[in-house]
mmCIF file of C-alpha atoms in Angstrom:
data_model
loop_
_atom_site.group_PDB
_atom_site.id
_atom_site.type_symbol
_atom_site.label_atom_id
_atom_site.label_comp_id
_atom_site.label_asym_id
_atom_site.label_seq_id
_atom_site.Cartn_x
_atom_site.Cartn_y
_atom_site.Cartn_z
ATOM 1 C CA ALA A 1 -25.405 -14.118 49.215
ATOM 2 C CA LEU A 2 -25.488 -14.419 45.411
ATOM 3 C CA ASP A 3 -23.112 -17.389 45.115
ATOM 4 C CA THR A 4 -24.865 -20.759 45.246
ATOM 5 C CA GLY A 5 -21.639 -22.734 44.773
ATOM 6 C CA GLU A 6 -22.813 -24.367 41.540
ATOM 7 C CA LYS A 7 -21.304 -23.464 38.175
ATOM 8 C CA GLN A 8 -23.349 -23.654 35.018
ATOM 9 C CA PRO A 9 -21.708 -25.208 31.929
ATOM 10 C CA ALA A 10 -20.587 -22.759 29.279
ATOM 11 C CA PRO A 11 -22.698 -22.534 26.141
ATOM 12 C CA PRO A 12 -21.211 -24.252 23.056
ATOM 13 C CA MET A 13 -18.759 -22.135 21.097
ATOM 14 C CA VAL A 14 -19.809 -21.048 17.626
ATOM 15 C CA LYS A 15 -17.036 -20.628 15.051
ATOM 16 C CA MET A 16 -17.263 -17.392 13.143
ATOM 17 C CA LYS A 17 -15.415 -16.678 9.923
ATOM 18 C CA ARG A 18 -14.100 -13.262 9.056
ATOM 19 C CA PRO A 19 -15.486 -11.780 5.883
ATOM 20 C CA ARG A 20 -12.967 -11.691 3.046
ATOM 21 C CA PRO A 21 -11.915 -8.224 1.959
ATOM 22 C CA PRO A 22 -13.329 -7.275 -1.422
ATOM 23 C CA LYS A 23 -11.018 -7.946 -4.349
ATOM 24 C CA GLU A 24 -9.663 -4.798 -5.944
ATOM 25 C CA GLU A 25 -10.992 -4.271 -9.416
ATOM 26 C CA PRO A 26 -8.360 -3.475 -12.042
ATOM 27 C CA ILE A 27 -8.353 0.161 -13.087
ATOM 28 C CA GLY A 28 -6.345 -0.312 -16.271
ATOM 29 C CA LYS A 29 -4.351 -2.732 -18.380
ATOM 30 C CA ARG A 30 -1.162 -4.244 -17.025
ATOM 31 C CA TYR A 31 2.051 -3.962 -19.037
ATOM 32 C CA VAL A 32 5.050 -6.312 -19.030
ATOM 33 C CA CYS A 33 8.660 -5.309 -19.717
ATOM 34 C CA GLY A 34 10.117 -7.020 -22.790
ATOM 35 C CA GLY A 35 13.579 -7.126 -21.212
ATOM 36 C CA CYS A 36 13.082 -8.671 -17.784
ATOM 37 C CA GLY A 37 9.381 -9.519 -17.415
ATOM 38 C CA TYR A 38 8.605 -6.838 -14.797
ATOM 39 C CA GLU A 39 4.851 -6.229 -14.666
ATOM 40 C CA TYR A 40 3.589 -2.684 -14.144
ATOM 41 C CA VAL A 41 0.388 -2.815 -12.073
ATOM 42 C CA PRO A 42 -1.549 0.493 -12.054
ATOM 43 C CA GLU A 43 -3.161 -0.269 -8.685
ATOM 44 C CA VAL A 44 0.309 -0.426 -7.065
ATOM 45 C CA GLY A 45 2.262 2.186 -9.055
ATOM 46 C CA ASP A 46 6.044 2.467 -8.662
ATOM 47 C CA GLU A 47 7.280 3.672 -5.262
ATOM 48 C CA ALA A 48 10.931 3.854 -6.344
ATOM 49 C CA ALA A 49 10.107 6.348 -9.106
ATOM 50 C CA GLU A 50 7.511 8.140 -6.942
ATOM 51 C CA ILE A 51 4.630 7.037 -9.195
ATOM 52 C CA ALA A 52 1.439 7.122 -7.122
ATOM 53 C CA PRO A 53 -0.835 4.078 -6.942
ATOM 54 C CA GLY A 54 -3.656 4.383 -9.465
ATOM 55 C CA THR A 55 -1.498 5.902 -12.212
ATOM 56 C CA LEU A 56 -2.316 4.369 -15.583
ATOM 57 C CA PHE A 57 0.556 3.244 -17.826
ATOM 58 C CA GLU A 58 -0.444 5.787 -20.476
ATOM 59 C CA LYS A 59 -0.079 8.594 -17.900
ATOM 60 C CA LEU A 60 3.505 7.670 -16.931
ATOM 61 C CA PRO A 61 6.150 10.244 -17.892
ATOM 62 C CA GLU A 62 8.016 9.518 -21.148
ATOM 63 C CA ASP A 63 11.351 9.297 -19.308
ATOM 64 C CA TRP A 64 10.059 6.559 -16.944
ATOM 65 C CA VAL A 65 12.121 3.354 -17.118
ATOM 66 C CA CYS A 66 11.673 -0.195 -15.839
ATOM 67 C CA PRO A 67 12.740 -0.284 -12.159
ATOM 68 C CA GLU A 68 14.401 -3.694 -12.581
ATOM 69 C CA CYS A 69 16.332 -3.531 -15.867
ATOM 70 C CA GLY A 70 16.196 0.114 -16.980
ATOM 71 C CA GLU A 71 14.343 -0.473 -20.296
ATOM 72 C CA GLY A 72 12.359 2.467 -21.606
ATOM 73 C CA LYS A 73 8.594 2.762 -21.580
ATOM 74 C CA ASP A 74 8.445 1.817 -25.280
ATOM 75 C CA HIS A 75 9.729 -1.736 -24.535
ATOM 76 C CA PHE A 76 6.606 -2.636 -22.538
ATOM 77 C CA ILE A 77 3.834 -4.740 -24.056
ATOM 78 C CA PRO A 78 0.223 -5.153 -22.827
ATOM 79 C CA ALA A 79 -0.332 -8.211 -20.664
#
């Protein structure tokens, strides 16, 4: 009883863009290893050494070493 047999055309499709996620703001300076060029990023931390994300370079333990070449913390320079 409700079907008239005629189909209406679909409305035009409107493209929608997803909003970009906000860019993370740096929480501290980045440091680069003088031996291999590894960059310590405080927002990421160091999973291998169980350093939590958000840990500043100054707060790293003194016995922390570069995860790629094994250089000590004193061989890092600010980026």
